[in-house]
Structures are given as C-alpha cells and as structure tokens.
Short mmCIF file of C-alpha atoms in Angstrom, two decimals:
data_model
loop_
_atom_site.label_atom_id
_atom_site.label_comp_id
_atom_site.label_asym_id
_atom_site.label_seq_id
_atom_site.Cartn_x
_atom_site.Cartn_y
_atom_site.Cartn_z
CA UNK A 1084 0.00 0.00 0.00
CA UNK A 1085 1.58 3.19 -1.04
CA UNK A 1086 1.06 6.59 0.53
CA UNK A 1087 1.64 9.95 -2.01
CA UNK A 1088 1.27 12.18 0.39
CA UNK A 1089 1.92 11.88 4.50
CA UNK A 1090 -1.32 13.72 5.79
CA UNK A 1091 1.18 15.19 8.76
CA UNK A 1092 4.09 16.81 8.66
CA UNK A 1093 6.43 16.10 11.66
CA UNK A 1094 8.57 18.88 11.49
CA UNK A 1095 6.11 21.02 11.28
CA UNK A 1096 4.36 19.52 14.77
CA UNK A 1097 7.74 19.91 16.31
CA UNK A 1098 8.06 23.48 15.00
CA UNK A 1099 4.21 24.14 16.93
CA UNK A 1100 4.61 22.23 20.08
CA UNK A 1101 8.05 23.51 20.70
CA UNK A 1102 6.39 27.89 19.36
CA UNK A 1103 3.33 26.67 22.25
CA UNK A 1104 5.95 25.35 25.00
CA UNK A 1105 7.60 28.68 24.99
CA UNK A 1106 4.37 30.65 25.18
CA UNK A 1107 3.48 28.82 27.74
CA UNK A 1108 6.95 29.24 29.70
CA UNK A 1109 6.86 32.58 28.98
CA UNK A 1110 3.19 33.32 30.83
CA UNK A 1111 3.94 31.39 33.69
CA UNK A 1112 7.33 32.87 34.16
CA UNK A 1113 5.54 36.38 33.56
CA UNK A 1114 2.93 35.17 35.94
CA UNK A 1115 4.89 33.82 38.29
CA UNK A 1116 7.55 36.86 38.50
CA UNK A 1117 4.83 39.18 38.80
CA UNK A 1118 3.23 37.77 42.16
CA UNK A 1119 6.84 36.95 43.59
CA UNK A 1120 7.65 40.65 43.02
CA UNK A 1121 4.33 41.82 44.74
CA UNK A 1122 4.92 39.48 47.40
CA UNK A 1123 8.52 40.35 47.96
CA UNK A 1124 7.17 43.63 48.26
CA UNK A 1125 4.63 42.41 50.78
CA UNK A 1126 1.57 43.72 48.66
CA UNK A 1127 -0.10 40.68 49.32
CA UNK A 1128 -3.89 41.81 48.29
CA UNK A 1129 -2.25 43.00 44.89
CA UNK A 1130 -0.40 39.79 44.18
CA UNK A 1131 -3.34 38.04 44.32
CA UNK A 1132 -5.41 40.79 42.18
CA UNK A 1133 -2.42 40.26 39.54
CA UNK A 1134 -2.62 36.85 39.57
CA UNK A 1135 -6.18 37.03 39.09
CA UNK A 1136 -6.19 39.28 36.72
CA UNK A 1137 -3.69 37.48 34.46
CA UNK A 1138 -5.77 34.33 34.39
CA UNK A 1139 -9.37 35.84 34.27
CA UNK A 1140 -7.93 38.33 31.81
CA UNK A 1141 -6.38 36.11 29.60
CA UNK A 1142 -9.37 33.69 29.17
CA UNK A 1143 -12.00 36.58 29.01
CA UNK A 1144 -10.39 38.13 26.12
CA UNK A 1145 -9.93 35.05 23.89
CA UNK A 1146 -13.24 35.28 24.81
CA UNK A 1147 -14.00 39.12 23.54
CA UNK A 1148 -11.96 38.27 20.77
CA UNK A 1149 -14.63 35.48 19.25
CA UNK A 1150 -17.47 38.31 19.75
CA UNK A 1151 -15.76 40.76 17.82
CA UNK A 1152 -15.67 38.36 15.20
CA UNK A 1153 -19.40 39.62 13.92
CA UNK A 1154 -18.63 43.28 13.86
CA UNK A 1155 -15.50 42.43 11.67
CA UNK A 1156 -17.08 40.64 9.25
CA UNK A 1157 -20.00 44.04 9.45
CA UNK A 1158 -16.61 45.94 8.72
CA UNK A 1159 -15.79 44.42 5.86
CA UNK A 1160 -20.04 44.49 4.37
CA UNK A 1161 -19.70 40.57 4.10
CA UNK A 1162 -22.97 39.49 3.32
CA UNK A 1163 -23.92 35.59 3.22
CA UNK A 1164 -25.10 34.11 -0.22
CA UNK A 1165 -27.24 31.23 -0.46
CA UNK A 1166 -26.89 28.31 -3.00
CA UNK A 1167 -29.55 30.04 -5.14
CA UNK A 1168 -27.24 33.05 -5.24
CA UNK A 1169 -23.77 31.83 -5.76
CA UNK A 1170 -24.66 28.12 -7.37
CA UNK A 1171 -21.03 27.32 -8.52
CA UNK A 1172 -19.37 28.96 -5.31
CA UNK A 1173 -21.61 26.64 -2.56
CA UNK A 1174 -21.26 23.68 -4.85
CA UNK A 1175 -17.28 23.49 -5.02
CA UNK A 1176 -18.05 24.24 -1.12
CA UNK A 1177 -20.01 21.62 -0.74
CA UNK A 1178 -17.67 19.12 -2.79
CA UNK A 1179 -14.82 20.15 -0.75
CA UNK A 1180 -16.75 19.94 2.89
CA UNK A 1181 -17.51 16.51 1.26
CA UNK A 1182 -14.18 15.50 0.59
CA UNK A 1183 -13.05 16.78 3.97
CA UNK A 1184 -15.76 15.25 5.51
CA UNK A 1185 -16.62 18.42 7.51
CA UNK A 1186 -19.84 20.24 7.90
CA UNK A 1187 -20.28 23.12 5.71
CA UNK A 1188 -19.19 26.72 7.06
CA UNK A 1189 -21.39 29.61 6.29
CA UNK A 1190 -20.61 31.28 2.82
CA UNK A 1191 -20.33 34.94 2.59
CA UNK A 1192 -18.97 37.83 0.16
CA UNK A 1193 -17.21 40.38 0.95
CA UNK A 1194 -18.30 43.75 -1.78
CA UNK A 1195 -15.00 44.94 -1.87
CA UNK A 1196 -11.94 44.37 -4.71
CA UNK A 1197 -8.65 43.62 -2.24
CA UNK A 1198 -8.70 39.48 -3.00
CA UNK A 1199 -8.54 37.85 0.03
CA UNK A 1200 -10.68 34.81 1.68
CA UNK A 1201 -11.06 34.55 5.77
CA UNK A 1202 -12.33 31.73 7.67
CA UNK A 1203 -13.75 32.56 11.14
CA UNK A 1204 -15.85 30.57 13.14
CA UNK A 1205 -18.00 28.65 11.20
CA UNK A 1206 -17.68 31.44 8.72
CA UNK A 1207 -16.02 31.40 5.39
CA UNK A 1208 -15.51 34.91 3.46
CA UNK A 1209 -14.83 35.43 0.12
CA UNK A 1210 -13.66 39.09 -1.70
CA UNK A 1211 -15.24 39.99 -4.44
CA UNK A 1212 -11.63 40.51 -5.87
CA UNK A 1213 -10.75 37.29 -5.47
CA UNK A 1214 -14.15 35.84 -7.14
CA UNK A 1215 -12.97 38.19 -10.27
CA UNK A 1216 -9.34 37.01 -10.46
CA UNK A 1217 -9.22 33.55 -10.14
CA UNK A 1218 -10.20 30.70 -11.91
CA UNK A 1219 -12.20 27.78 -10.89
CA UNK A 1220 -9.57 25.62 -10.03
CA UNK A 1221 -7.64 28.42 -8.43
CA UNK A 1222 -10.82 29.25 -6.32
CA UNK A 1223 -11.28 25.96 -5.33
CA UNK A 1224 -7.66 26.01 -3.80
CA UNK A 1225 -7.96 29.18 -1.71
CA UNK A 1226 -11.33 27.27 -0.60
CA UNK A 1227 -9.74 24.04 0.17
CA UNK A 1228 -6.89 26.24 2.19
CA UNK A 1229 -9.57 28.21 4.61
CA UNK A 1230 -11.17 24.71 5.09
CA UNK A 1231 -7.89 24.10 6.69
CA UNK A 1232 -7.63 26.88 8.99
CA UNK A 1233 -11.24 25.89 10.12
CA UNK A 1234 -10.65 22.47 10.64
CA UNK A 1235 -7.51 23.18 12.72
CA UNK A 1236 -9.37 25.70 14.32
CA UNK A 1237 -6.96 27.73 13.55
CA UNK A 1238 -8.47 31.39 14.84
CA UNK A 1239 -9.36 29.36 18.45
CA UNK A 1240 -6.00 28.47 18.80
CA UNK A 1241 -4.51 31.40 18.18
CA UNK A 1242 -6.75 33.87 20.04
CA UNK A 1243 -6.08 31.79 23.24
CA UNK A 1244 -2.00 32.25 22.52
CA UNK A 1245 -2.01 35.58 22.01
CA UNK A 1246 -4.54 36.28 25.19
CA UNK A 1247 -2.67 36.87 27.99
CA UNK A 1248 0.39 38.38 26.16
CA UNK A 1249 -2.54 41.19 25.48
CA UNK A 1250 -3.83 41.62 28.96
CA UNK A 1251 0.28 42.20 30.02
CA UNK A 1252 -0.03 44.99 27.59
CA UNK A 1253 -2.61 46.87 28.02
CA UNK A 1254 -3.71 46.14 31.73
CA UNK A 1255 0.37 46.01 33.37
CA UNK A 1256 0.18 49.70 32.67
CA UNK A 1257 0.89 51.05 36.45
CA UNK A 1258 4.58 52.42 37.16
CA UNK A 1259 7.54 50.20 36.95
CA UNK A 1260 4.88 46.97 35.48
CA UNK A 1261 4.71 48.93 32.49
CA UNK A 1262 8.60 47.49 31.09
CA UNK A 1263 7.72 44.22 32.74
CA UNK A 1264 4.19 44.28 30.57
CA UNK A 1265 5.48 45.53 27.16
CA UNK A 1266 8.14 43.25 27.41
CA UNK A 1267 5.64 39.83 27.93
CA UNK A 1268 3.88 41.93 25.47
CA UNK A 1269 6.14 41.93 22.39
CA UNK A 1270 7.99 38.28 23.22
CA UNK A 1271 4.57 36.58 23.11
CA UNK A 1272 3.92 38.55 20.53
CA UNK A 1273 6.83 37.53 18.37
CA UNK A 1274 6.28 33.89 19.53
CA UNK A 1275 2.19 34.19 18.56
CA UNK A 1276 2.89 35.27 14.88
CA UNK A 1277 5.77 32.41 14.16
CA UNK A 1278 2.72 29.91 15.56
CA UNK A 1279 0.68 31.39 13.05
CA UNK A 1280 3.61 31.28 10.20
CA UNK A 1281 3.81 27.20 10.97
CA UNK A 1282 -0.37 27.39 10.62
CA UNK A 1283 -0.56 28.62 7.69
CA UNK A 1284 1.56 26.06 6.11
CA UNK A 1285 -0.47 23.57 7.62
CA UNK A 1286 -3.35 25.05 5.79
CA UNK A 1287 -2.10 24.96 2.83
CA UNK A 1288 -0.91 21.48 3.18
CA UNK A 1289 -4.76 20.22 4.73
CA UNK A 1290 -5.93 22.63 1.26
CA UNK A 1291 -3.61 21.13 -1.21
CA UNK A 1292 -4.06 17.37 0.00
CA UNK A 1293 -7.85 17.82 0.28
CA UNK A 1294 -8.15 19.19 -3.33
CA UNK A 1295 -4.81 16.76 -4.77
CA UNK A 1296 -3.61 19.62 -6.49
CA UNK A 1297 -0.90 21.71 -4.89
CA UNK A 1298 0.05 23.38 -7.94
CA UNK A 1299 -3.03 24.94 -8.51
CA UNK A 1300 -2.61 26.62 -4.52
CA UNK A 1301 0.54 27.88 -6.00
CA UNK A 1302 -0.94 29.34 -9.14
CA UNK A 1303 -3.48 31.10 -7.10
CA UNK A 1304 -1.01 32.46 -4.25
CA UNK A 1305 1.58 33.76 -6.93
CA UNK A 1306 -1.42 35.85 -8.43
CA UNK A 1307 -2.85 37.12 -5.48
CA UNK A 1308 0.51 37.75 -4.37
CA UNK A 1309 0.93 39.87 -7.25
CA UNK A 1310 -2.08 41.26 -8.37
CA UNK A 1311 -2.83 42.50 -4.65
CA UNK A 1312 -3.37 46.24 -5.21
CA UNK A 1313 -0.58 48.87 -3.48
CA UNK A 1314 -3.37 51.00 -2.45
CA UNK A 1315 -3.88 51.31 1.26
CA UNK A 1316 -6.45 48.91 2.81
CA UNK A 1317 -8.82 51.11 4.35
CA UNK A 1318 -11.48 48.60 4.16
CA UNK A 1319 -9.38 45.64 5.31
CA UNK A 1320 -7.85 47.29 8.40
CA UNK A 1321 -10.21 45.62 10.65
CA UNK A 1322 -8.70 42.49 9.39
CA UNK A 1323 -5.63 43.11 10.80
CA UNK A 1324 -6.17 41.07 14.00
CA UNK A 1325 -7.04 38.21 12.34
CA UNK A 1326 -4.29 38.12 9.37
CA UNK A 1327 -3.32 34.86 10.20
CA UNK A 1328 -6.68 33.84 8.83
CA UNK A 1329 -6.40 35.06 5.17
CA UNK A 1330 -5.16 33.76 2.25
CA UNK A 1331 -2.25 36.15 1.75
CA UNK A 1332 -0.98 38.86 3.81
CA UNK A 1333 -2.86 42.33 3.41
CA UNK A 1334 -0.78 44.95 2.18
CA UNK A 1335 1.60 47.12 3.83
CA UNK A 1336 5.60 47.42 5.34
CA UNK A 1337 5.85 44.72 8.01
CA UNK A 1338 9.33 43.23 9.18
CA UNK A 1339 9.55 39.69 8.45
CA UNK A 1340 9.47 38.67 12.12
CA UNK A 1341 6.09 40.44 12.85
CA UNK A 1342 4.40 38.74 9.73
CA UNK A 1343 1.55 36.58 10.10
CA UNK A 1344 2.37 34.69 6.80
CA UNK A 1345 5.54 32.92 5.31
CA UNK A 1346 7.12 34.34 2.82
CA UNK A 1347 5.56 33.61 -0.68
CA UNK A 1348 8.64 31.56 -1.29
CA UNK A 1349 8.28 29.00 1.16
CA UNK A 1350 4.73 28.72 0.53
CA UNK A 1351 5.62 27.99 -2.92
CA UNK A 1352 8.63 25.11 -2.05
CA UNK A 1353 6.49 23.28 -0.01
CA UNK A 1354 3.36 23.27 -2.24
CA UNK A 1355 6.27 22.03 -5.00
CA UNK A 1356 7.49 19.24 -3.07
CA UNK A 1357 4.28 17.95 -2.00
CA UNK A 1358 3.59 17.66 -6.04
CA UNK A 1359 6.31 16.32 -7.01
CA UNK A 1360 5.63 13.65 -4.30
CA UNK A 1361 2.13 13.29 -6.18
CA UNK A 1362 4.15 12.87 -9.70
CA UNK A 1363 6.25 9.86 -8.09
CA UNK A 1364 4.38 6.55 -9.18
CA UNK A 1365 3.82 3.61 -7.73
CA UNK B 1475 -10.72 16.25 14.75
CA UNK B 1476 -9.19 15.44 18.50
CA UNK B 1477 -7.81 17.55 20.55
CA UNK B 1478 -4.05 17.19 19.48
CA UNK B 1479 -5.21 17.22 16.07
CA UNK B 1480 -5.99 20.93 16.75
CA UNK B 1481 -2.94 21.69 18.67
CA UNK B 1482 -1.14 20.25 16.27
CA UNK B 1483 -3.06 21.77 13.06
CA UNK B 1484 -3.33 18.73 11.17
CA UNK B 1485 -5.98 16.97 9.41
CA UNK B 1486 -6.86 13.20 10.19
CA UNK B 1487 -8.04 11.14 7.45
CA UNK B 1488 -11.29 9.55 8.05
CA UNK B 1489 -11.11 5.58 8.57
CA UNK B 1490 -13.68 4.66 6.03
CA UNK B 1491 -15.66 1.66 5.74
CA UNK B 1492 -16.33 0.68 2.49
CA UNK B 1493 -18.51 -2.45 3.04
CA UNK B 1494 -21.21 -0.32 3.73
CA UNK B 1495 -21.65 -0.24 -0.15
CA UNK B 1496 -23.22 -3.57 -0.17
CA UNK B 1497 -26.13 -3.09 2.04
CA UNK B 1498 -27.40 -1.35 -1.41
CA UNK B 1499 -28.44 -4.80 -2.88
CA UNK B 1500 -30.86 -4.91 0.00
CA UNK B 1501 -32.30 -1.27 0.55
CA UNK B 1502 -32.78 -1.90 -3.11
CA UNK B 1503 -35.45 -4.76 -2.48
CA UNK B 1504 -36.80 -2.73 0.15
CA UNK B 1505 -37.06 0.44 -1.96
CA UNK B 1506 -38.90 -1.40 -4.33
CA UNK B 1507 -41.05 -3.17 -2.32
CA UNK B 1508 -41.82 0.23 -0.18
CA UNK B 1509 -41.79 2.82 -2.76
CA UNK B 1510 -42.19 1.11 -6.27
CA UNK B 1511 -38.30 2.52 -7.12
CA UNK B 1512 -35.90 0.12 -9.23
CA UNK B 1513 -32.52 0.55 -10.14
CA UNK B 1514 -31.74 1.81 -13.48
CA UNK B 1515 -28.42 -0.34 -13.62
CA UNK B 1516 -26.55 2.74 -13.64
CA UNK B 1517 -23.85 4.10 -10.97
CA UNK B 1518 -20.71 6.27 -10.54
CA UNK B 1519 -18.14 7.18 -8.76
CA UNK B 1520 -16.58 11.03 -8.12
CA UNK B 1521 -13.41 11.99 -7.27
CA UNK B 1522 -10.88 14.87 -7.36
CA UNK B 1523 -8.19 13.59 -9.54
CA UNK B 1524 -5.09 14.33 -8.30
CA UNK B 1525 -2.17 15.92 -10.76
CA UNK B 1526 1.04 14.32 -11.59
CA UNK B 1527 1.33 11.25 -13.01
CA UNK B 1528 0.42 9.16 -10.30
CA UNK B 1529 -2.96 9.14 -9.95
CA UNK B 1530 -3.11 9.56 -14.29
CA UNK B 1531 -1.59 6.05 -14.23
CA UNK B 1532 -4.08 4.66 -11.50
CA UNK B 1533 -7.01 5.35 -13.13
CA UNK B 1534 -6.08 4.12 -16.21
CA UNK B 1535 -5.64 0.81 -14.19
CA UNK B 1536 -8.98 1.50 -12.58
CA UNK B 1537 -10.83 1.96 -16.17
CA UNK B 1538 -8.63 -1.37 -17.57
CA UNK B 1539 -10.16 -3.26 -14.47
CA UNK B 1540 -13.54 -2.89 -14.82
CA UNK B 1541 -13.64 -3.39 -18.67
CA UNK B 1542 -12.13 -6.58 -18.36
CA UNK B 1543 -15.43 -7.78 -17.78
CA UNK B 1544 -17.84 -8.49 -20.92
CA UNK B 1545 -20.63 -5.49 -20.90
CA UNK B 1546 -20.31 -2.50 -21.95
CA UNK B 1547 -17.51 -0.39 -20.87
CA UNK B 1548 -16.82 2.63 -18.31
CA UNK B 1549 -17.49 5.92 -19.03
CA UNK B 1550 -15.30 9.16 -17.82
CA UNK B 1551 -16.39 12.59 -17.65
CA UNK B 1552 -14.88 15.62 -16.00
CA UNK B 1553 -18.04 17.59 -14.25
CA UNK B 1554 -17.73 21.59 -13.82
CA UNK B 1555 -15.95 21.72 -10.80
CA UNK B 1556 -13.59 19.65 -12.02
CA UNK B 1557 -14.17 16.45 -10.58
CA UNK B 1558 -13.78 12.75 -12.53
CA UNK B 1559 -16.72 10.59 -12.63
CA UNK B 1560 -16.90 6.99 -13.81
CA UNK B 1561 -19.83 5.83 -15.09
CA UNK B 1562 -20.60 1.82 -15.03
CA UNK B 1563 -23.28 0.43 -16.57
CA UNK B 1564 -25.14 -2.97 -15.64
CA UNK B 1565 -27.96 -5.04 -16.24
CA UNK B 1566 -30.91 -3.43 -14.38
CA UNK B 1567 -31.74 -7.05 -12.37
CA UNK B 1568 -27.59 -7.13 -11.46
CA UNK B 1569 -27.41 -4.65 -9.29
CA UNK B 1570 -24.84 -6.40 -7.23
CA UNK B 1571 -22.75 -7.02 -10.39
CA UNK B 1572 -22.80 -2.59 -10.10
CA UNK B 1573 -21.96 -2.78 -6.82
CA UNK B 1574 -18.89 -4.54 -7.02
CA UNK B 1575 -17.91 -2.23 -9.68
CA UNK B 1576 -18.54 0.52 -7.61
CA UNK B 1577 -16.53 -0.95 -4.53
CA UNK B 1578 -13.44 -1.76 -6.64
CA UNK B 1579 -12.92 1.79 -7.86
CA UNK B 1580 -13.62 2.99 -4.39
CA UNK B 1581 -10.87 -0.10 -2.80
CA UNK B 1582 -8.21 0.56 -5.33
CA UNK B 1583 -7.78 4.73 -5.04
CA UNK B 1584 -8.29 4.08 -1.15
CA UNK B 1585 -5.30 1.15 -1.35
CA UNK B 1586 -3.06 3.17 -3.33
CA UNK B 1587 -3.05 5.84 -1.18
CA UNK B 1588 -5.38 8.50 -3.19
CA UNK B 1589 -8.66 7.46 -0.64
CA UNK B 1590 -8.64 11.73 0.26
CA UNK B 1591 -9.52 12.15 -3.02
CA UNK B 1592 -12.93 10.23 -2.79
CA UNK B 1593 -16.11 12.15 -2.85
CA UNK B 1594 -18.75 9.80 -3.45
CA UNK B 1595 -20.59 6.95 -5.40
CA UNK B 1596 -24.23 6.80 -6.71
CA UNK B 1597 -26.44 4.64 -7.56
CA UNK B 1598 -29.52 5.48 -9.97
CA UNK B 1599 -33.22 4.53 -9.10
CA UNK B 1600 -36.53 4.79 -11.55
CA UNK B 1601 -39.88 5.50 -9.59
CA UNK B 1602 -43.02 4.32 -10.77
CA UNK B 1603 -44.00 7.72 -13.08
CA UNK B 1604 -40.36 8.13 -14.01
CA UNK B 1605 -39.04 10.02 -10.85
CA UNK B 1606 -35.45 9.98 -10.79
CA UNK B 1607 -33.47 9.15 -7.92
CA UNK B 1608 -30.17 8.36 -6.75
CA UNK B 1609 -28.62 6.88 -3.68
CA UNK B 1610 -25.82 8.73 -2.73
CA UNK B 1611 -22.54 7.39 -0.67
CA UNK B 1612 -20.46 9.66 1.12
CA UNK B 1613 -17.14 8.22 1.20
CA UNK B 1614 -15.63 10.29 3.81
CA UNK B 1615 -18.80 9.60 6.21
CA UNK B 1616 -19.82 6.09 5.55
CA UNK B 1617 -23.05 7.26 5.38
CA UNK B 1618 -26.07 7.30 1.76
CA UNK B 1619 -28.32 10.09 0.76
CA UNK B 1620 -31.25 10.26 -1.22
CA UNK B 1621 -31.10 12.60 -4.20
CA UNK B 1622 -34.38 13.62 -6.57
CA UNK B 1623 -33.86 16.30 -8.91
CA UNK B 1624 -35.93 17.86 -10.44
CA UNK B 1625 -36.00 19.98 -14.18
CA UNK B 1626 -35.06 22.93 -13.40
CA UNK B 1627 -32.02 22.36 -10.81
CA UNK B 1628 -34.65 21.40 -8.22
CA UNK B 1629 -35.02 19.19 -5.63
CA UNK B 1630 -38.24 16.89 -4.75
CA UNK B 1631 -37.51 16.88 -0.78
CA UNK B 1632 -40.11 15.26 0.45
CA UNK B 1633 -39.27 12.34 -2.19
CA UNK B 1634 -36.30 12.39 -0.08
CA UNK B 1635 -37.39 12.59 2.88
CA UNK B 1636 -39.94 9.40 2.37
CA UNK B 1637 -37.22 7.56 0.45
CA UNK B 1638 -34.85 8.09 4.01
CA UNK B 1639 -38.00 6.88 5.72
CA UNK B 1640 -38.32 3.66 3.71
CA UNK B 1641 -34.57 2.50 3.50
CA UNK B 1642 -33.75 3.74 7.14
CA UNK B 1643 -33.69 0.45 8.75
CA UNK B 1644 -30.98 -1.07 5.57
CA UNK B 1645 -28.80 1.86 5.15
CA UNK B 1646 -26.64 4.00 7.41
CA UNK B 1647 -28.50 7.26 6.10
CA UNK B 1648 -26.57 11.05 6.71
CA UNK B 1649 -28.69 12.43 9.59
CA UNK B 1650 -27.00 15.77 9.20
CA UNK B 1651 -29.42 17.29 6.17
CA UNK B 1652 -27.01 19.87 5.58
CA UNK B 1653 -24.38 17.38 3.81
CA UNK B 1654 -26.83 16.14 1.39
CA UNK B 1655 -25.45 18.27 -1.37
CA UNK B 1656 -27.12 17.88 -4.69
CA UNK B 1657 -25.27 16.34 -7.66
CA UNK B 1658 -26.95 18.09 -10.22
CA UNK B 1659 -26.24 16.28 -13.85
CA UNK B 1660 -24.12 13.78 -12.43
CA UNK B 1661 -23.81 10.57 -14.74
CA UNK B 1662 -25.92 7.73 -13.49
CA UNK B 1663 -28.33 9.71 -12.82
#
C-alpha cells in the first residue's frame, strides 16, 4: 500500500509544540515573576489581584476576541449568499466539505476588490476581488486552504496564545509593570505570529491534499501575491487582528518577524514538493 | 478532529468503511417493495483527480479493471468543478454485479493511497411515473443520501425525505441534512 502524500508533517508539529511550549513558559514565568515581586514587596492583596487578573484576563479576552468576530465581518459588508445566489461557489463548497468530511461553514462575500478569503468561526468569506481574479480551479484552492484553517481551528487556537500576552499589555500599565508588561507583550507577541507562520503552512498542506492539487494553490497564491493592489487597505484594516486567517498577507511594510504569513517563497517550495511527491508513481 | 489534532493543526483522514456499499443490494429490495423505485443499472463514482502522473496512471488501471469484464464499458467525464466521474453500466436485475464495480474503484484509489480524493458513489433509481433518484454514498462519512432532482435544478424533498424513511432500517442514512449536497447532472443519474 503506497502513501503519495503523508497527511502530517512532523517537522512542522515539532516546529508548533516547541512555538506553544515557549508561550506557555513565557506566561507562567511572567505570571509567576509578577506575584513573587508583589509578594517580595509584601503587597499581598495585589499579588493576588495580579494573579487574578492574568488568568481571568487572559481567558476573558480570547473570549471578547470570538465576539468581535461579527462586527469584523460588518466591517468588511460581508454578506452571506445562499446556493440560489452563488450556485457554482456553494457547490465546489459543498464538494470540498464533502471531501473533507466536515460540515459546511457559512458562505459569505465580501463587496470589496482587495482578494482575500477569511475563515472565522463557522464562517467562510470570500472578496469579491478574489471571485474576479481567479479561476475555478484556483478558487477551489484558496477554498480548500480556509477549510484548513477551520478544521484546525486555527483562529481558536490562536486567540487563546495571544490572550494573555494582550492583557500584560494593556492592563500592566501602572509604574515600573509597564517594562515588565510591554516586554511579555512583544515576546509573546513575536512567539504568537511564528505559531501562526507554521499554521498557515499547515493550511495549505490540509488545502492542497484535500483538493490533490498543490500546484493549482501555487498558481493562485503567486497571483494574489501579485495582483494585490498597493493602495492602502482602508477597508481591510479591521482584518488586521485576524491576518493569520487570510489567504495572503494584506498589504503594507511589516518586518519579516512580525508577519503573520511565510514568505511567498516558502509557501511555494512546499506546495512544489508535496507535487512532485504526487508525480512519483507507484 | 481530536484535541491534538488541533494543537497540532493537522488533518486526520477519516477511517472509512467501504462495506457499507453492499447493504445497497438490499435497501434496493426494500425500496422497491416500499416505494415502487428500481434501479436503473446505472452508478458512478466522483473523485478529485489528483495531478502528476500518479494518480493519471491509477485510473487508467482503474478503467482497464472494470472493462475486463464483458458489458459494456466505463465511461469518464470531467463535471464543472472539475471532478472525474466513472460511469458503469449494468444489467438493471444485477445490481450487485454494479456494486462490485462501484466498490473496486472505491478499494483501489483508497489502497493506493489516493482514498482523500474520494467524494462519493451513486447509484440510480426509476420511480413508478419516471421520478429519478439516486442513492448517494459519502465516502468520507460512511453514510447514503437520497437525491431527486428535479427539471429545473430542483429538488423533490419530500421524495427524499420518504425515500430516508423507507430505506432507514438497511442503510446507514446522513442524519445531518445539511451534507446532502445535490449532484446536479451527475452521470448515473
């Protein structure tokens, strides 16, 4: 029995376990320094508030951040189609959900040109920019690639990592726990966006095994990549957030480190060897 | 998905069990007894072919298998969205003969690897005024649907609904409604 294509790659579960080991280090170390500090300093009723606050915090604003989820897609005027609507979009959706063997998210178009796709929730958005650029196949890839990020859960995940690195940096804003904050702050924020790096490559993986056709991922990335318009995003800033849950990067000067997305490059080796893998017979 | 699975980000494939298939030849005496409905001697697989020369080379085996037989042979055809369906045709009164077809197809892409790139199988059903119907199989779920279409691109859901009623007790049918996508135009129909 031969296997074309391993459906995990172990590398890549390294890379995540050892990304979520160090977040995890990193909050109880921050956690753990703060209280010692407070208790050092004999402030007993505040090391406990701190505590408290860090854990409450941290959970009730992964929280917050899955109720703003609504208003963004309100931002962007993302409207959901039915099959009657959109026939051809819902029924490579419901091909691929079949495939995948996952229930079918909510469809829903975005009226604005930037080509991008987002997958929320139980929500999948579409750009009307990226229903004019791209062919069927090419659609179907992007598709098959938020299908991914849904079926990892991939905005979950990520909205509890980056939690309590947020409520260091905006709540640890009193005297001297201001450093100590911004500091958690930016590490966990580093650490949060290289998670997200190693997700999307699992997406595109989960996309381009579900569909069989890597190449046509590829074709589709290199022409969003390209064709994405210079102009500024205006009506995409309230993506920003949630930028590891596009397609392709939005638009603007970002150093590599802070990017939510691998460079088009890498994207673009993987996606090659997993199709030259698919070439190999027998 | 467990919970690792999500940690992790990565997709598990879904253990399939393609035995199901066979209950068929028996829902099929019970659909006609119930509802009047007999096959048409017609079914199909769909999948998503995969590129690269792999999967080119495997279904050309596939297609060489099942016209080794006598009968007439299998039919491909690329649908819209891009997906490959073979057609196999049967005597209407052999509708295990289809069956077997049906399962081989599904065996050999699952045993060389290519079982993600299942979607489903169908078999085609005549009502007593010429409704047409089809019992789907969902690979990935193990589970049959009951498509009617309609002229027009439209469904007859309460056909559906009373044919899920009638071959309930044979089949495993989908009880989530939502993943009984039509198959508009697909052969075997």
């Amino acid at each position: 029995m031969s296997r074309p294509l391993r459906l995990g790659d172990r590398m890549l579960a390294a890379r995540m376990i050892a990304i979520m080991t160090l977040l995890v280090v990193l909050y109880v170390t921050a956690l753990l320094a703060a209280v010692a500090f407070l208790i050092h300093g004999q402030h007993w009723g505040m090391a406990v508030l701190v505590a408290i606050l860090l854990v409450v915090g941290g959970v009730t604003m992964a929280g917050q951040q899955g109720g703003s989820r609504r208003r963004l897609l309100a931002e962007l005027r993302a409207t959901e189609v039915g099959p009657a609507e959109a026939p051809d979009l819902h029924g490579t959706l419901d091909r691929l959900c079949g495939l995948a063997g996952i229930a079918k998210p909510r469809l829903l178009i975005a009226d604005t040109d930037l080509p991008n796709a987002l997958a929320i929730g139980r929500e999948l958005c579409v750009t009307r920019g990226l229903l004019d650029r791209l062919t069927t196949a090419e659609l179907e890839a992007v598709l098959a690639h938020e299908l991914g990020h849904l079926a990892h859960r991939d905005g979950l995940v990520l909205e509890y990592a980056a939690a309590p690195g947020l409520v260091c940096g905006r709540y640890l804003r009193v005297g001297i726990y201001v450093l100590f904050g911004q500091a958690v702050y930016w590490l966990s924020t580093l650490l949060v966006r290289m998670l997200s790096r190693a997700r999307e490559l699992s997406a595109d993986r989960a996309g381009a095994m579900l569909t069989g056709r890597p190449s046509d991922l590829a074709a589709a990335l290199v022409k969003l990549s390209a064709g994405a318009p210079q102009i500024p995003a205006t009506d995409l800033r309230a993506v920003q957030p949630y930028q590891a849950l596009l397609c392709i990067e939005m638009p603007g000067p970002k150093p590599r480190r802070l990017s939510a997305h691998p460079p088009l490059e890498t994207r673009l080796r993987r996606l090659a060897t997993m199709s030259a893998l698919l070439g190999r017979r027998g | 998905m467990g919970f690792l699975d999500v940690i992790l980000g990565r997709s598990k494939p879904v253990k399939p069990d393609l035995d199901r298939l066979f209950a068929l030849s028996t829902a099929a005496v019970t659909l006609e007894a119930a509802a009047g409905f007999t096959p048409t001697g017609l079914g199909s697989v769909c999948f998503r072919a995969a590129e690269g020369g792999a999967f080119a080379q495997l279904e050309k085996d596939i297609r060489e298998l099942l016209d080794a037989d006598a009968g007439p042979k299998v039919e491909a055809s690329t649908d819209s969205y891009g997906y490959t369906w073979l057609l196999a045709r049967h005597d209407p009164n052999e509708l295990a003969g289809l069956v077997t077809d049906l399962h081989a197809v599904n065996a050999t892409l699952e045993a060389n690897g290519f079982g993600p790139s299942l979607l489903c199988s169908l078999v085609g059903f005549r009502g007593p005024q010429g409704q047409r119907l089809a019992l789907v199989y969902l690979y990935k779920r193990g589970t049959f649907y009951p498509f009617a279409p309609q002229p027009g691109e439209k469904r007859d859901n309460a056909l559906e609904l009373q044919i899920r009623a009638a071959v309930g007790a044979d089949l495993p049918v989908e009880a989530d409604l939502s993943r009984w996508f039509p198959v508009w135009g697909a052969p075997g129909l």
